[in-house]
C-alpha positions as a Markdown table, in Angstrom:
| # | Residue | x | y | z |
|---|---|---|---|---|
| 1 | Met | 103.4 | 39.8 | 196.8 |
| 2 | Ala | 101.1 | 36.7 | 195.0 |
| 3 | Val | 100.6 | 38.1 | 191.5 |
| 4 | Val | 104.3 | 38.7 | 191.2 |
| 5 | Glu | 105.0 | 35.0 | 191.8 |
| 6 | Met | 101.8 | 34.3 | 189.6 |
| 7 | Ala | 103.3 | 36.5 | 186.7 |
| 8 | Arg | 106.8 | 34.1 | 186.7 |
| 9 | Val | 104.6 | 31.1 | 185.4 |
| 10 | Asp | 101.9 | 32.8 | 183.4 |
| 11 | Ala | 101.9 | 36.5 | 182.7 |
| 12 | Ser | 98.2 | 36.4 | 181.3 |
| 13 | Thr | 96.5 | 35.2 | 184.8 |
| 14 | Ser | 98.6 | 37.6 | 186.8 |
| 15 | Thr | 97.3 | 40.1 | 184.1 |
| 16 | Phe | 93.8 | 38.9 | 184.7 |
| 17 | Leu | 94.0 | 39.4 | 188.2 |
| 18 | Leu | 95.3 | 42.3 | 188.5 |
| 19 | Val | 93.1 | 44.1 | 186.2 |
| 20 | His | 90.0 | 42.5 | 188.1 |
| 21 | Ser | 91.3 | 43.4 | 191.5 |
| 22 | His | 92.8 | 46.7 | 190.7 |
| 23 | Leu | 90.8 | 48.6 | 187.6 |
| 24 | Ala | 88.2 | 47.0 | 188.5 |
| 25 | Met | 87.4 | 46.3 | 191.8 |
| 26 | Leu | 89.0 | 49.1 | 193.5 |
| 27 | Thr | 87.4 | 51.8 | 191.0 |
| 28 | Ile | 83.9 | 50.6 | 192.6 |
| 29 | Gly | 85.6 | 50.8 | 196.1 |
| 30 | Leu | 86.9 | 54.2 | 195.4 |
| 31 | Leu | 84.5 | 55.9 | 193.4 |
| 32 | Gly | 81.2 | 53.5 | 193.1 |
| 33 | Ser | 77.9 | 54.3 | 194.8 |
| 34 | Glu | 77.2 | 52.5 | 198.8 |
| 35 | Glu | 74.4 | 50.6 | 196.5 |
| 36 | Gln | 77.5 | 49.8 | 193.5 |
| 37 | Lys | 79.6 | 48.8 | 196.6 |
| 38 | Gln | 77.3 | 46.5 | 198.4 |
| 39 | Asp | 76.0 | 44.7 | 195.0 |
| 40 | Leu | 79.0 | 44.2 | 193.0 |
| 41 | Leu | 82.1 | 44.1 | 195.3 |
| 42 | Pro | 80.9 | 41.1 | 197.3 |
| 43 | Arg | 80.1 | 39.0 | 194.5 |
| 44 | Met | 83.8 | 40.5 | 192.5 |
| 45 | Ala | 85.7 | 38.6 | 195.4 |
| 46 | Lys | 84.1 | 35.6 | 195.1 |
| 47 | Phe | 84.8 | 35.6 | 191.3 |
| 48 | Glu | 80.4 | 35.2 | 190.8 |
| 49 | Leu | 81.5 | 38.7 | 188.8 |
| 50 | Val | 84.8 | 39.4 | 186.7 |
| 51 | Gly | 86.1 | 42.9 | 186.2 |
| 52 | Cys | 86.9 | 44.0 | 183.1 |
| 53 | Trp | 88.6 | 47.3 | 181.1 |
| 54 | Ala | 88.1 | 48.2 | 177.7 |
| 55 | Leu | 91.0 | 50.5 | 176.6 |
| 56 | Thr | 90.8 | 50.0 | 172.1 |
| 57 | Glu | 88.0 | 52.3 | 170.8 |
| 58 | Pro | 87.1 | 52.3 | 167.3 |
| 59 | Ser | 88.2 | 55.8 | 166.4 |
| 60 | Asn | 91.2 | 55.9 | 168.3 |
| 61 | Gly | 92.6 | 52.5 | 169.1 |
| 62 | Ser | 94.7 | 52.2 | 172.3 |
| 63 | Asp | 95.6 | 56.0 | 172.2 |
| 64 | Ala | 94.1 | 56.6 | 175.6 |
| 65 | Ser | 95.6 | 60.2 | 175.3 |
| 66 | Gly | 93.1 | 60.8 | 172.3 |
| 67 | Leu | 89.6 | 59.4 | 173.6 |
| 68 | Thr | 86.9 | 61.9 | 173.4 |
| 69 | Thr | 83.5 | 62.1 | 174.9 |
| 70 | Thr | 80.2 | 64.0 | 174.7 |
| 71 | Ala | 77.1 | 64.5 | 176.5 |
| 72 | Thr | 73.5 | 65.0 | 175.1 |
| 73 | Lys | 70.8 | 66.3 | 177.9 |
| 74 | Val | 67.5 | 64.4 | 177.3 |
| 75 | Pro | 64.6 | 66.2 | 178.3 |
């Protein structure tokens, strides 16, 4: 796998590529609407858009299992 070889030289670059391709693009590919897929994935494949992933929240730090959310119905 190319990312494994890249990690031997530069771990931060391989992490960037994994986040972009697997966490961002794969999630859109699996769960995105057709419109999102058609709009975002071709541009992400060309690195015109860069995907990211955020975990840290002010009230929880990096404890993903402690994250909570609420929804408010808007009339």
